[in-house]
Tab-separated table of C-alpha atoms and ligand atoms in Angstrom:
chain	number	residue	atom	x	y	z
A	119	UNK	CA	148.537	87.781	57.720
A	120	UNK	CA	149.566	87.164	54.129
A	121	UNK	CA	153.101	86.904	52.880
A	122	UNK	CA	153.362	89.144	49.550
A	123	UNK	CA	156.393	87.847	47.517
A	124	UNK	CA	156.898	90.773	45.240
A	125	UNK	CA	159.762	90.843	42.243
A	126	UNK	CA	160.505	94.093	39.717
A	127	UNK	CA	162.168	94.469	36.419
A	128	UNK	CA	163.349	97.846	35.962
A	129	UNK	CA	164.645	100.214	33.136
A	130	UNK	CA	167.600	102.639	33.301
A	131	UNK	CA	169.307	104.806	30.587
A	132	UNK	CA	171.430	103.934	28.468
A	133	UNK	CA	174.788	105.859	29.338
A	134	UNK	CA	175.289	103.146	32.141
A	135	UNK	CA	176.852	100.812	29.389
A	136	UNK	CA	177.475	102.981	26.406
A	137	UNK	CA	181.746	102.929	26.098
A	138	UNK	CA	183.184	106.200	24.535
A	139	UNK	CA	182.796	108.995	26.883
A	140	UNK	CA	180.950	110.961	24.462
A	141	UNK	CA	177.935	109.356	24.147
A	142	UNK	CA	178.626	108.810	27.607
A	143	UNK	CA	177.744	112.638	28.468
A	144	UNK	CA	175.056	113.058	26.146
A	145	UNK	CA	173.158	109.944	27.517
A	146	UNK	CA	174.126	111.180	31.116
A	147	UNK	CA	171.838	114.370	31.214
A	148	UNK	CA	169.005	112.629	30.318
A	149	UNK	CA	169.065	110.454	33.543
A	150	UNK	CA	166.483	111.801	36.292
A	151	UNK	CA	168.377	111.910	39.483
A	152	UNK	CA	164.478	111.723	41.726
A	153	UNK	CA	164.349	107.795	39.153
A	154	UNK	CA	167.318	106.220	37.877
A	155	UNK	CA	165.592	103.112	37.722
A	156	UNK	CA	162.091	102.726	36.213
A	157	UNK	CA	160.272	100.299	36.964
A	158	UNK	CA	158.781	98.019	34.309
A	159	UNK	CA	157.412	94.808	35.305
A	160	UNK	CA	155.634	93.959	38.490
A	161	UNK	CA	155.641	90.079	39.645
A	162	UNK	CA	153.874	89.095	42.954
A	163	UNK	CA	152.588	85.816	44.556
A	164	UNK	CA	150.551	85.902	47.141
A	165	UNK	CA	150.962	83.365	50.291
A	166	UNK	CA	148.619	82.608	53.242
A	167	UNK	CA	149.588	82.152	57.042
A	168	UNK	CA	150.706	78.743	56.266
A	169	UNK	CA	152.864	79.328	53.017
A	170	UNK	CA	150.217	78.374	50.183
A	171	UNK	CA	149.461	79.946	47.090
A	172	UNK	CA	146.418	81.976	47.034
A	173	UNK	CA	146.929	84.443	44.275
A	174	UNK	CA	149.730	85.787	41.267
A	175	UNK	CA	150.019	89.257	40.087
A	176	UNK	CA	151.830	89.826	37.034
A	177	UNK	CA	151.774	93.233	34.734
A	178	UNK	CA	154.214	95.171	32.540
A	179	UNK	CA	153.849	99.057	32.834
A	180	UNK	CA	154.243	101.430	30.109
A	181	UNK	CA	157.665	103.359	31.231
A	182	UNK	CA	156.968	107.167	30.989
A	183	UNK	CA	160.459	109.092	31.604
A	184	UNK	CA	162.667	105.929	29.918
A	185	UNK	CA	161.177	105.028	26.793
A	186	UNK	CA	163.599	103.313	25.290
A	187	UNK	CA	165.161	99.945	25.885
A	188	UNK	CA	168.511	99.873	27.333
A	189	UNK	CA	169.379	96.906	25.399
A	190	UNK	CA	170.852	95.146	27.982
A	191	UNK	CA	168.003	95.227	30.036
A	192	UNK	CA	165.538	93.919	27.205
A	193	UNK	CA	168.742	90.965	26.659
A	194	UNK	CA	168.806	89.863	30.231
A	195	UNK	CA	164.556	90.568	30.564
A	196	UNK	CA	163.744	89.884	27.010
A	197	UNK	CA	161.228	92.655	27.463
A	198	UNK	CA	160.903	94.526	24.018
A	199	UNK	CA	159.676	98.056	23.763
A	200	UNK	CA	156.854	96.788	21.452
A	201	UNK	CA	155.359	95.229	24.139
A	202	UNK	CA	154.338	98.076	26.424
A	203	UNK	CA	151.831	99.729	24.019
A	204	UNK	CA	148.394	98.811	25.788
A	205	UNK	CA	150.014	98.330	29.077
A	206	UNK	CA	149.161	100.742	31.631
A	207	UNK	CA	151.375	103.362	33.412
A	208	UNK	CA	152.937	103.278	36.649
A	209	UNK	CA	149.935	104.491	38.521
A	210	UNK	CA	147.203	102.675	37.504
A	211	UNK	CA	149.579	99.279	37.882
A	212	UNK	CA	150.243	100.318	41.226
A	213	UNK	CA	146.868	101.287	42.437
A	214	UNK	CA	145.621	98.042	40.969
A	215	UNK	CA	148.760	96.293	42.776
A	216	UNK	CA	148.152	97.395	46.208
A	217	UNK	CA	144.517	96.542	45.843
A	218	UNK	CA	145.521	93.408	45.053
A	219	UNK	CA	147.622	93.149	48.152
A	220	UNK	CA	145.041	94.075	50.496
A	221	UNK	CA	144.988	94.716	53.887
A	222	UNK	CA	147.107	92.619	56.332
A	223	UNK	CA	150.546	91.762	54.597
A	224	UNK	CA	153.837	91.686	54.790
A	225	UNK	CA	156.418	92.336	51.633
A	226	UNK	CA	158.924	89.636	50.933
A	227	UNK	CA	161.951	90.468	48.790
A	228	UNK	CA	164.611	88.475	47.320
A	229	UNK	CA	167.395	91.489	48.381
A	230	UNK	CA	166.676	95.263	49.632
A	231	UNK	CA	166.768	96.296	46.101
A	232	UNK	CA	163.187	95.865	45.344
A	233	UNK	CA	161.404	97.512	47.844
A	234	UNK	CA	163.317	100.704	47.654
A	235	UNK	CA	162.919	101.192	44.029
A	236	UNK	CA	159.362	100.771	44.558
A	237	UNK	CA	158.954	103.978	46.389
A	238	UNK	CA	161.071	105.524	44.323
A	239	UNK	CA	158.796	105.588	41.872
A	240	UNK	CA	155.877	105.721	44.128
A	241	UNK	CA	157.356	108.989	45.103
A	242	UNK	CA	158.395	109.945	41.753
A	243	UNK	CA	155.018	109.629	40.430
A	244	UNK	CA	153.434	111.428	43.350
A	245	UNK	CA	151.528	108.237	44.380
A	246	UNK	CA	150.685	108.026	47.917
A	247	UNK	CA	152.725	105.666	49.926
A	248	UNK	CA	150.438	103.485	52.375
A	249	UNK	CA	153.417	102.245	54.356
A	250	UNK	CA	154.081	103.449	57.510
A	251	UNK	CA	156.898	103.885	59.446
A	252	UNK	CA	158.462	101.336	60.950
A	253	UNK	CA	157.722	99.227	57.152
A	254	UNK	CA	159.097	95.772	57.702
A	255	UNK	CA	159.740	93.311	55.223
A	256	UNK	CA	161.253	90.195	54.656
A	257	UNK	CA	164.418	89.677	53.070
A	258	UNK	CA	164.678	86.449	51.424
A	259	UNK	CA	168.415	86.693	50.277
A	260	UNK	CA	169.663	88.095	53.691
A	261	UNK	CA	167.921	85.335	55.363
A	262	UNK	CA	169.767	82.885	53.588
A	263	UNK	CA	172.837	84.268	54.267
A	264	UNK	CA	172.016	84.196	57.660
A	265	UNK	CA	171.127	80.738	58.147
A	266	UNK	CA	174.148	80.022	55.981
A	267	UNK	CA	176.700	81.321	58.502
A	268	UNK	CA	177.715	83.582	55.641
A	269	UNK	CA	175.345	86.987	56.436
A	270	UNK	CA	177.521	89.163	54.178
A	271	UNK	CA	177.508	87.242	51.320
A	272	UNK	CA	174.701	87.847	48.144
A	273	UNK	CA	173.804	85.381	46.384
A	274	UNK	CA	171.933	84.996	43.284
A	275	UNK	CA	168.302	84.389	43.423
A	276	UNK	CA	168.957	81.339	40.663
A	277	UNK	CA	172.031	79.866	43.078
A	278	UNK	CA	169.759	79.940	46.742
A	279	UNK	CA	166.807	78.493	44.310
A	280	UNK	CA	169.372	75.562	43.054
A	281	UNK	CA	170.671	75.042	46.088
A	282	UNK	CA	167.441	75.037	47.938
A	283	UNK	CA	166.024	72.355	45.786
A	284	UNK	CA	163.665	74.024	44.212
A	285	UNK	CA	162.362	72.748	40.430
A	286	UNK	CA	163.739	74.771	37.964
A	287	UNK	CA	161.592	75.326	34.879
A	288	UNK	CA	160.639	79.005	34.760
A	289	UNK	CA	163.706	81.869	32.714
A	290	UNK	CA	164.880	84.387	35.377
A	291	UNK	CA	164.853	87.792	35.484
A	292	UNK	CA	160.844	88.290	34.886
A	293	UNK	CA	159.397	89.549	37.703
A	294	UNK	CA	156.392	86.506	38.088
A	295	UNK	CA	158.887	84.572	38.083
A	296	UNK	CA	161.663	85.424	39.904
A	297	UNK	CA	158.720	86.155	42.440
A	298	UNK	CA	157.341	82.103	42.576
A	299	UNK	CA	161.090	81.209	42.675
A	300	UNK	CA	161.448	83.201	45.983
A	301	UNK	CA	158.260	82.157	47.350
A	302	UNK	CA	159.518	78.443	46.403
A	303	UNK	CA	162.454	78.849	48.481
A	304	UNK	CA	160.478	80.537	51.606
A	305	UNK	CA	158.889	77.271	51.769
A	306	UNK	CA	161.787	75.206	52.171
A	307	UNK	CA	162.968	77.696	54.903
A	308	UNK	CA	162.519	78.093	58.464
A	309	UNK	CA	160.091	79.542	59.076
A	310	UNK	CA	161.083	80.895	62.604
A	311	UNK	CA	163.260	82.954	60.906
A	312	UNK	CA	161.039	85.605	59.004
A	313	UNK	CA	159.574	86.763	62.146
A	314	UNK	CA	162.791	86.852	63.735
A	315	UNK	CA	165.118	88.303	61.255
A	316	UNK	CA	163.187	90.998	59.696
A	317	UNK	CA	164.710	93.906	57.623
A	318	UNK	CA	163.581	97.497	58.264
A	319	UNK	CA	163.173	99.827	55.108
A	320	UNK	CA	165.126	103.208	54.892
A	321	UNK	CA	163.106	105.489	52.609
A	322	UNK	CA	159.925	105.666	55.375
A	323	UNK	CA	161.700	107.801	58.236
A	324	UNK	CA	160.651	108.475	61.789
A	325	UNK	CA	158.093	111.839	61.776
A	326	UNK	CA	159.210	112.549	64.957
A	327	UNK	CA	161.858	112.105	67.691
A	328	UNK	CA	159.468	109.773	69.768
A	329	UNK	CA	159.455	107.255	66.480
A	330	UNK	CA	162.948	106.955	66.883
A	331	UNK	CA	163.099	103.966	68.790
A	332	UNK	CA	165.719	100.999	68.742
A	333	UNK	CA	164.376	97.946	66.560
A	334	UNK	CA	165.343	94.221	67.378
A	335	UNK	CA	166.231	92.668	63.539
A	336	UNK	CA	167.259	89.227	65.435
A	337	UNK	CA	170.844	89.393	65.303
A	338	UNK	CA	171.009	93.363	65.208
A	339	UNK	CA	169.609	96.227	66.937
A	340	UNK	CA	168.669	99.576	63.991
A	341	UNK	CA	167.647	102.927	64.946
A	342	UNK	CA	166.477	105.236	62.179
A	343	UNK	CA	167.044	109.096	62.730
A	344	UNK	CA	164.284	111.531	61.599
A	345	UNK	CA	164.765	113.101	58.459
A	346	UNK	CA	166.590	116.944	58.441
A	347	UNK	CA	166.924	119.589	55.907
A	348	UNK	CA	170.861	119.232	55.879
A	349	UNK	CA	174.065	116.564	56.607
A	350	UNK	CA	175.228	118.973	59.321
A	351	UNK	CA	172.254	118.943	61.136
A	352	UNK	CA	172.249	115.465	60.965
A	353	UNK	CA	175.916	115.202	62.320
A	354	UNK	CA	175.084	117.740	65.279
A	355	UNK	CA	171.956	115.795	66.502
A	356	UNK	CA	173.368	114.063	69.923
A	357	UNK	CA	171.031	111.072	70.019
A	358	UNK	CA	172.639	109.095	66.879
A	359	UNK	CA	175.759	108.439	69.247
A	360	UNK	CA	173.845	106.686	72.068
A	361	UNK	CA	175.010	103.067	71.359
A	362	UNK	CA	172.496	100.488	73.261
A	363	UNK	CA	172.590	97.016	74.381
A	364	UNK	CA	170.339	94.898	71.915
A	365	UNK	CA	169.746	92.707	74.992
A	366	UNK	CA	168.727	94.775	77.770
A	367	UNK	CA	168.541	98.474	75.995
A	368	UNK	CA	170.570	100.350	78.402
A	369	UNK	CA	173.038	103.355	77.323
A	370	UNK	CA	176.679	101.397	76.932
A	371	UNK	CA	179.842	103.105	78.039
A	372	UNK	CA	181.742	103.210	74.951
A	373	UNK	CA	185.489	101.022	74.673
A	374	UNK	CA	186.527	102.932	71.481
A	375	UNK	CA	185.115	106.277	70.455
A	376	UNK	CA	183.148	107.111	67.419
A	377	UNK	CA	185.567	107.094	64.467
A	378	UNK	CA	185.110	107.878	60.849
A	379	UNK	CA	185.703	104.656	58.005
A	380	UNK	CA	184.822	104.460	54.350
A	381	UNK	CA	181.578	105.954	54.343
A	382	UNK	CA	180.412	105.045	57.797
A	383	UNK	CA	181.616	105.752	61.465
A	384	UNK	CA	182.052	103.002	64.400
A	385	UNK	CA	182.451	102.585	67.558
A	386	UNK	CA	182.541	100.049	70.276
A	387	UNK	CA	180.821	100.002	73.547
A	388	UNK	CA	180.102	97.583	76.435
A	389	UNK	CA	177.470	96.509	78.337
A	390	UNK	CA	177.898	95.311	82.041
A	391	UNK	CA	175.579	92.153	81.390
A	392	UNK	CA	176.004	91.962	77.737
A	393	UNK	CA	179.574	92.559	77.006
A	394	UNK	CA	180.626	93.954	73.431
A	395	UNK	CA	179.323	95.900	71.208
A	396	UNK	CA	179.833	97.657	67.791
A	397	UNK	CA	178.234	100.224	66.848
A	398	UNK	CA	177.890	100.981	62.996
A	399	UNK	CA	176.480	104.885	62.283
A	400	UNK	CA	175.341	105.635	58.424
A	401	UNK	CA	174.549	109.231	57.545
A	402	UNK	CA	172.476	109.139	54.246
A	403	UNK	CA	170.084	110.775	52.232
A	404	UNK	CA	166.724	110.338	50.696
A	405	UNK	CA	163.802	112.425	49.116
A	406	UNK	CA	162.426	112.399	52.684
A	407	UNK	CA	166.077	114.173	53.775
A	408	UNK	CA	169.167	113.805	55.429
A	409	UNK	CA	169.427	110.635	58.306
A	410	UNK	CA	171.151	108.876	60.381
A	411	UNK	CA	171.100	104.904	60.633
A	412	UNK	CA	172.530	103.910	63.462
A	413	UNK	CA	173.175	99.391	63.727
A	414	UNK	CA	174.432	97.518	67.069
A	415	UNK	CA	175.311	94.417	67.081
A	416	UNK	CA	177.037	92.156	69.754
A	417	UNK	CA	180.836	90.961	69.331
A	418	UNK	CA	183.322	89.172	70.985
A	419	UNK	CA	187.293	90.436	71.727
A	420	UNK	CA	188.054	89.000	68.337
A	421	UNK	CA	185.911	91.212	66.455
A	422	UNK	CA	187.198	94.000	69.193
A	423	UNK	CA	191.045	93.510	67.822
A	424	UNK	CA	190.022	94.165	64.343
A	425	UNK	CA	187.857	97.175	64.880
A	426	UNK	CA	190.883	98.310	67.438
A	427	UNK	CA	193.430	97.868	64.492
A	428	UNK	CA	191.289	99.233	61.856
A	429	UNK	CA	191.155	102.380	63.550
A	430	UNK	CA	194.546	102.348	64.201
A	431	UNK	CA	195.062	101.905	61.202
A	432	UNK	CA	193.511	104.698	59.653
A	433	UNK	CA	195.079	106.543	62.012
A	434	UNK	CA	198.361	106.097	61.293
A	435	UNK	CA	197.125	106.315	57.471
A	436	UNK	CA	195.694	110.105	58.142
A	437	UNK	CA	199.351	110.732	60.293
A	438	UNK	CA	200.968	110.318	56.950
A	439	UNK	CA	199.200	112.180	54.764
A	440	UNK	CA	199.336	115.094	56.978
A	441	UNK	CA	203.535	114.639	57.156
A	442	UNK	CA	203.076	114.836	53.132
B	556	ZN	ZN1	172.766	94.704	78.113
């Protein structure tokens, strides 16, 4: 299997940084809700079982719904609009792309960003999507973070690649390479740890309830939901409560009830051989409909105490506002 190390620039309108709200609304209906992002440069390098180079991919594609510049992009990029004018569009880059990837591959990623922009636009431009559910990837940045003893923290592809040792005589922010940068810093990684800490993308969905099946991610158990028409059906389907050991799989008996937080609900269950658990329930929504994403992961009474207080907490926060 070959590792494919893939990087994006992307274009957006320009309303995002224009100040005075009046420009601000003009600019604003001219943003496609189905793209914000367009994608504009596609950077790849290709890697073999045992981490060596074997091939680069590297094209600009003519943007067809954002056709100008947001100038900031084109500062940070350097990517002028002059430049796409014999470049090909989105679908012939990306037919030529996944020929280029061939067969048995896996996508690498410095972030989640990447990837789900990528079908964005696949979708957008009514290209078929050859990824099947469950699409795996590999998440360079996360992966850091992880070994780091810091998994919540994101940090820049240019401060891992400094840190990491890597040479440092390409720009940043071009997709080739910001692409050989993170495939420079997979080297110097464990290697263990991109089959064991893999990332699961959101935008392919379960067809049916039988797909829905718990995931190992290595320090974190994921369960994707099916996709449905509305939220409420979403919030009604029974099965996105069942919190499950990552260790053994078996239903836990839950220590605090489902409660609502800032976009998200948790809970906390317990396993007779495991011990703790929290559970952390996302209900989202994507071209392929409403879902629930449902993320275990084990804890000790520490972590307990703060989820304990947090929704006490909002408890007493909710108490007040009703009083008011
Ligand atoms: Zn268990």
């Amino acid at each position: 299997m070959n590792y494919i190390v893939i990087d994006l620039e992307w274009n957006q309108p320009i309303h995002t940084n224009v100040g005075n709200s009046e420009s601000k609304n003009y600019e604003k209906s001219r943003i496609c809700k189905d793209m914000q992002f367009e994608i504009i440069e596609i950077g790849a390098v290709k890697l073999n079982e045992n981490f060596q180079e074997i091939g680069r991919f590297n094209r600009l594609v003519k943007p067809s719904l954002y056709k100008k510049m947001n100038p900031i992009i084109s500062e940070i990029t350097g990517i002028r609009e002059n430049e796409f004018h014999k470049e090909g569009k989105f679908k012939t880059v990306i037919r030529n792309f996944l020929d280029w990837c061939g067969e048995d591959y896996i996508i690498c990623t410095f972030g989640n960003r990447d990837i789900h922009e990528l079908e964005i636009n696949m979708h957008y431009h009514k290209c078929e999507i050859p990824w099947k559910f469950p699409l795996k990837y590999i998440d360079i940045q996360k992966i850091f973070g992880i070994e780091n003893n810091e998994p919540n923290e994101q940090r820049s592809l240019e401060m891992v690649s400094i840190y990491m040792g890597v040479e440092q005589k390409k720009v940043y922010h071009r997709a080739l390479s910001d692409a050989v940068y993170t495939a420079e810093i997979m080297k110097k990684m464990n290697r263990e740890n991109f089959e064991k800490y893999q990332s699961l993308d959101y935008i392919n969905l379960p067809k049916t309830k039988k797909e829905e099946v718990e995931i190992n991610l290595g320090n974190h158990m994921e369960c994707l939901s099916r996709g449905f028409d509305s939220k409420e059906e979403v919030i009604n389907y029974k099965d996105i409560y069942i919190t499950r050991c990552p260790v053994c799989l078996k239903k836990c008996r839950k220590k605090i009830r489902w409660f609502a937080d800032i976009n998200k609900y948790l809970c906390v269950a317990r396993c007779e051989n495991h011990g703790l658990m929290e559970g952390i329930l996302y209900i989202k929504n994507n071209y392929n409909g409403y879902y629930a994403l449902r993320k275990t992961f084990q804890i000790d009474d520490e972590k307990y105490k703060v989820i304990a207080d947090r929704k006490n907490l909002l408890r007493e926060k909710r108490k007040i506002k009703r009083n008011k």
